[in-house]
Amino acid sequence: MIKRKPYLLLFILAFLLLSFSLISNTRINFSLSLKDTYLVISRIDFCRITAFLLTTLGFLYWGFEKMKIVFFSSLLKIHVFGTLILPIILLYIEYKESLPVPEVEGLGKGLICFGNDYNFYKFMIILILILLQLLFIINIFASIIKKLRTSESQ
C-alpha cells in the first residue's frame, strides 16, 4: 500500500489529527524554547497545521502518481513513515512534558531529572522532519530524472 498509494496514509493521519484538534483541550500549548527564543502554539493549531501539511504532501504524492512518476521505494518509505510517526511522537513528548513532575523524597517537588530535556527531543524531531522533507524533494528530482532518462532511451 505504501508503495502504490502513500497519500492514503497521509490523508488518514491528517484526518485523525484534525479530529483530535476538535476534541483537544484548548488550554494546552505546544512550546519549544531555543536559547532566548520561545515558540508557543496551542495544541489545536499545531494539529491543524500538521494536518494541513500532511494533506498537502498527500496531494503532491497523488499528483505525482497521476503524472506516472515512480519514486524510489526506499526513500518513499523513509519519508512517509517518518512523516507519519514523528508528529505523533512530538505530541506524546508534549503530553509527557505537561504532566506534573513527581515529588522526589528528600529533594522536594519540581525536581527535573537529567534525562527530561524535552526541548532537545522536540528540536531534534522538528529537525528530522525538515530533513525528511528535503529527502522528499531529492526523491522528486531523482525520480523525474530517472523518468526523463528512460523516456529518452525508448
mmCIF file of C-alpha atoms in Angstrom:
data_model
loop_
_atom_site.group_PDB
_atom_site.id
_atom_site.type_symbol
_atom_site.label_atom_id
_atom_site.label_comp_id
_atom_site.label_asym_id
_atom_site.label_seq_id
_atom_site.Cartn_x
_atom_site.Cartn_y
_atom_site.Cartn_z
ATOM 1 C CA MET A 1 0.000 0.000 0.000
ATOM 2 C CA ILE A 2 2.764 2.438 0.870
ATOM 3 C CA LYS A 3 4.498 1.899 -2.465
ATOM 4 C CA ARG A 4 1.364 2.307 -4.566
ATOM 5 C CA LYS A 5 -0.726 4.785 -2.577
ATOM 6 C CA PRO A 6 1.301 6.597 0.119
ATOM 7 C CA TYR A 7 -1.068 9.540 0.010
ATOM 8 C CA LEU A 8 -3.813 7.466 1.642
ATOM 9 C CA LEU A 9 -1.748 7.082 4.812
ATOM 10 C CA LEU A 10 -1.053 10.813 4.858
ATOM 11 C CA PHE A 11 -4.741 11.617 4.357
ATOM 12 C CA ILE A 12 -5.745 9.227 7.161
ATOM 13 C CA LEU A 13 -3.301 10.787 9.641
ATOM 14 C CA ALA A 14 -4.351 14.282 8.590
ATOM 15 C CA PHE A 15 -7.983 13.349 9.251
ATOM 16 C CA LEU A 16 -7.076 11.866 12.646
ATOM 17 C CA LEU A 17 -5.098 14.966 13.630
ATOM 18 C CA LEU A 18 -7.937 17.213 12.521
ATOM 19 C CA SER A 19 -10.379 15.127 14.549
ATOM 20 C CA PHE A 20 -8.025 15.253 17.544
ATOM 21 C CA SER A 21 -7.832 19.032 17.260
ATOM 22 C CA LEU A 22 -11.608 19.256 17.535
ATOM 23 C CA ILE A 23 -11.728 17.296 20.793
ATOM 24 C CA SER A 24 -8.449 18.528 22.285
ATOM 25 C CA ASN A 25 -8.156 20.770 25.316
ATOM 26 C CA THR A 26 -7.640 24.395 24.237
ATOM 27 C CA ARG A 27 -5.575 25.339 27.273
ATOM 28 C CA ILE A 28 -2.667 23.072 26.406
ATOM 29 C CA ASN A 29 0.117 24.695 24.415
ATOM 30 C CA PHE A 30 2.947 23.273 22.376
ATOM 31 C CA SER A 31 6.117 25.110 23.350
ATOM 32 C CA LEU A 32 9.677 24.982 22.142
ATOM 33 C CA SER A 33 12.457 27.116 23.576
ATOM 34 C CA LEU A 34 15.743 27.645 21.787
ATOM 35 C CA LYS A 35 18.046 29.729 23.957
ATOM 36 C CA ASP A 36 16.230 33.101 24.073
ATOM 37 C CA THR A 37 13.547 32.320 21.508
ATOM 38 C CA TYR A 38 10.248 30.739 22.513
ATOM 39 C CA LEU A 39 7.739 29.224 20.129
ATOM 40 C CA VAL A 40 4.334 28.757 21.752
ATOM 41 C CA ILE A 41 1.357 27.444 19.801
ATOM 42 C CA SER A 42 -1.847 25.849 21.010
ATOM 43 C CA ARG A 43 -2.200 22.108 20.540
ATOM 44 C CA ILE A 44 -5.294 22.691 18.384
ATOM 45 C CA ASP A 45 -3.364 24.936 15.999
ATOM 46 C CA PHE A 46 -0.406 22.535 15.972
ATOM 47 C CA CYS A 47 -2.682 19.644 14.981
ATOM 48 C CA ARG A 48 -4.427 21.708 12.308
ATOM 49 C CA ILE A 49 -1.167 22.982 10.801
ATOM 50 C CA THR A 50 0.270 19.457 10.787
ATOM 51 C CA ALA A 51 -2.938 18.123 9.202
ATOM 52 C CA PHE A 52 -2.721 20.820 6.516
ATOM 53 C CA LEU A 53 0.910 19.946 5.764
ATOM 54 C CA LEU A 54 0.134 16.220 5.626
ATOM 55 C CA THR A 55 -2.788 16.894 3.289
ATOM 56 C CA THR A 56 -0.510 18.973 1.064
ATOM 57 C CA LEU A 57 2.036 16.138 0.956
ATOM 58 C CA GLY A 58 -0.775 13.684 0.195
ATOM 59 C CA PHE A 59 -1.952 15.792 -2.745
ATOM 60 C CA LEU A 60 1.647 16.037 -4.008
ATOM 61 C CA TYR A 61 2.004 12.248 -3.902
ATOM 62 C CA TRP A 62 -1.382 11.890 -5.598
ATOM 63 C CA GLY A 63 -0.381 14.371 -8.322
ATOM 64 C CA PHE A 64 2.902 12.598 -8.990
ATOM 65 C CA GLU A 65 1.050 9.294 -9.220
ATOM 66 C CA LYS A 66 -1.282 10.796 -11.825
ATOM 67 C CA MET A 67 1.771 12.028 -13.761
ATOM 68 C CA LYS A 68 3.128 8.450 -13.644
ATOM 69 C CA ILE A 69 6.281 9.403 -11.747
ATOM 70 C CA VAL A 70 7.546 6.422 -9.754
ATOM 71 C CA PHE A 71 9.510 7.250 -6.605
ATOM 72 C CA PHE A 72 12.412 5.248 -5.241
ATOM 73 C CA SER A 73 10.753 2.873 -2.788
ATOM 74 C CA SER A 74 13.337 3.134 -0.003
ATOM 75 C CA LEU A 75 13.236 6.944 0.037
ATOM 76 C CA LEU A 76 9.448 6.853 -0.204
ATOM 77 C CA LYS A 77 9.123 4.549 2.810
ATOM 78 C CA ILE A 78 11.568 6.581 4.890
ATOM 79 C CA HIS A 79 9.749 9.809 4.082
ATOM 80 C CA VAL A 80 6.207 8.557 4.618
ATOM 81 C CA PHE A 81 6.853 6.562 7.797
ATOM 82 C CA GLY A 82 8.977 9.333 9.291
ATOM 83 C CA THR A 83 6.401 11.956 8.420
ATOM 84 C CA LEU A 84 3.637 9.817 9.919
ATOM 85 C CA ILE A 85 5.378 8.765 13.123
ATOM 86 C CA LEU A 86 7.314 11.880 14.159
ATOM 87 C CA PRO A 87 4.313 14.243 14.665
ATOM 88 C CA ILE A 88 2.704 11.591 16.868
ATOM 89 C CA ILE A 89 5.921 11.289 18.883
ATOM 90 C CA LEU A 90 6.053 15.068 19.125
ATOM 91 C CA LEU A 91 2.521 15.167 20.551
ATOM 92 C CA TYR A 92 3.435 12.400 23.002
ATOM 93 C CA ILE A 93 6.518 14.290 24.202
ATOM 94 C CA GLU A 94 4.394 17.410 24.632
ATOM 95 C CA TYR A 95 1.909 15.362 26.658
ATOM 96 C CA LYS A 96 4.699 13.945 28.855
ATOM 97 C CA GLU A 97 6.067 17.440 29.404
ATOM 98 C CA SER A 98 2.675 18.733 30.521
ATOM 99 C CA LEU A 99 2.387 16.091 33.262
ATOM 100 C CA PRO A 100 3.178 17.267 36.787
ATOM 101 C CA VAL A 101 6.678 16.469 37.995
ATOM 102 C CA PRO A 102 6.547 13.924 40.830
ATOM 103 C CA GLU A 103 7.896 14.739 44.246
ATOM 104 C CA VAL A 104 11.262 13.132 44.958
ATOM 105 C CA GLU A 105 11.712 12.156 48.591
ATOM 106 C CA GLY A 106 14.246 14.333 50.338
ATOM 107 C CA LEU A 107 14.631 16.704 47.388
ATOM 108 C CA GLY A 108 11.178 18.285 47.180
ATOM 109 C CA LYS A 109 8.693 18.824 44.412
ATOM 110 C CA GLY A 110 9.562 20.166 40.981
ATOM 111 C CA LEU A 111 12.860 18.376 40.511
ATOM 112 C CA ILE A 112 13.532 17.786 36.845
ATOM 113 C CA CYS A 113 15.618 14.706 36.222
ATOM 114 C CA PHE A 114 18.656 14.853 33.991
ATOM 115 C CA GLY A 115 17.078 12.861 31.138
ATOM 116 C CA ASN A 116 13.952 15.012 30.786
ATOM 117 C CA ASP A 117 15.180 17.733 28.457
ATOM 118 C CA TYR A 118 12.068 17.724 26.324
ATOM 119 C CA ASN A 119 13.131 20.798 24.335
ATOM 120 C CA PHE A 120 16.103 18.901 22.949
ATOM 121 C CA TYR A 121 13.894 15.989 21.880
ATOM 122 C CA LYS A 122 11.330 18.296 20.275
ATOM 123 C CA PHE A 123 14.048 20.247 18.472
ATOM 124 C CA MET A 124 15.615 17.036 17.137
ATOM 125 C CA ILE A 125 12.249 15.730 15.919
ATOM 126 C CA ILE A 126 11.478 19.001 14.128
ATOM 127 C CA LEU A 127 14.973 18.936 12.585
ATOM 128 C CA ILE A 128 14.451 15.344 11.407
ATOM 129 C CA LEU A 129 11.054 16.316 9.949
ATOM 130 C CA ILE A 130 12.694 19.126 7.980
ATOM 131 C CA LEU A 131 15.388 16.732 6.734
ATOM 132 C CA LEU A 132 12.696 14.248 5.705
ATOM 133 C CA GLN A 133 11.043 16.931 3.587
ATOM 134 C CA LEU A 134 14.410 17.613 1.934
ATOM 135 C CA LEU A 135 14.634 13.876 1.279
ATOM 136 C CA PHE A 136 11.209 14.103 -0.372
ATOM 137 C CA ILE A 137 12.457 16.876 -2.664
ATOM 138 C CA ILE A 138 15.547 14.840 -3.535
ATOM 139 C CA ASN A 139 13.300 11.860 -4.300
ATOM 140 C CA ILE A 140 11.152 14.028 -6.589
ATOM 141 C CA PHE A 141 14.133 15.264 -8.596
ATOM 142 C CA ALA A 142 15.769 11.831 -8.770
ATOM 143 C CA SER A 143 12.515 10.231 -9.941
ATOM 144 C CA ILE A 144 11.923 12.900 -12.587
ATOM 145 C CA ILE A 145 15.487 12.493 -13.874
ATOM 146 C CA LYS A 146 15.037 8.709 -13.957
ATOM 147 C CA LYS A 147 11.780 9.112 -15.892
ATOM 148 C CA LEU A 148 13.388 11.502 -18.382
ATOM 149 C CA ARG A 149 16.328 9.145 -18.964
ATOM 150 C CA THR A 150 14.065 6.159 -19.552
ATOM 151 C CA SER A 151 11.846 8.130 -21.929
ATOM 152 C CA GLU A 152 14.912 9.307 -23.903
ATOM 153 C CA SER A 153 16.253 5.782 -24.290
ATOM 154 C CA GLN A 154 12.972 4.497 -25.750
#
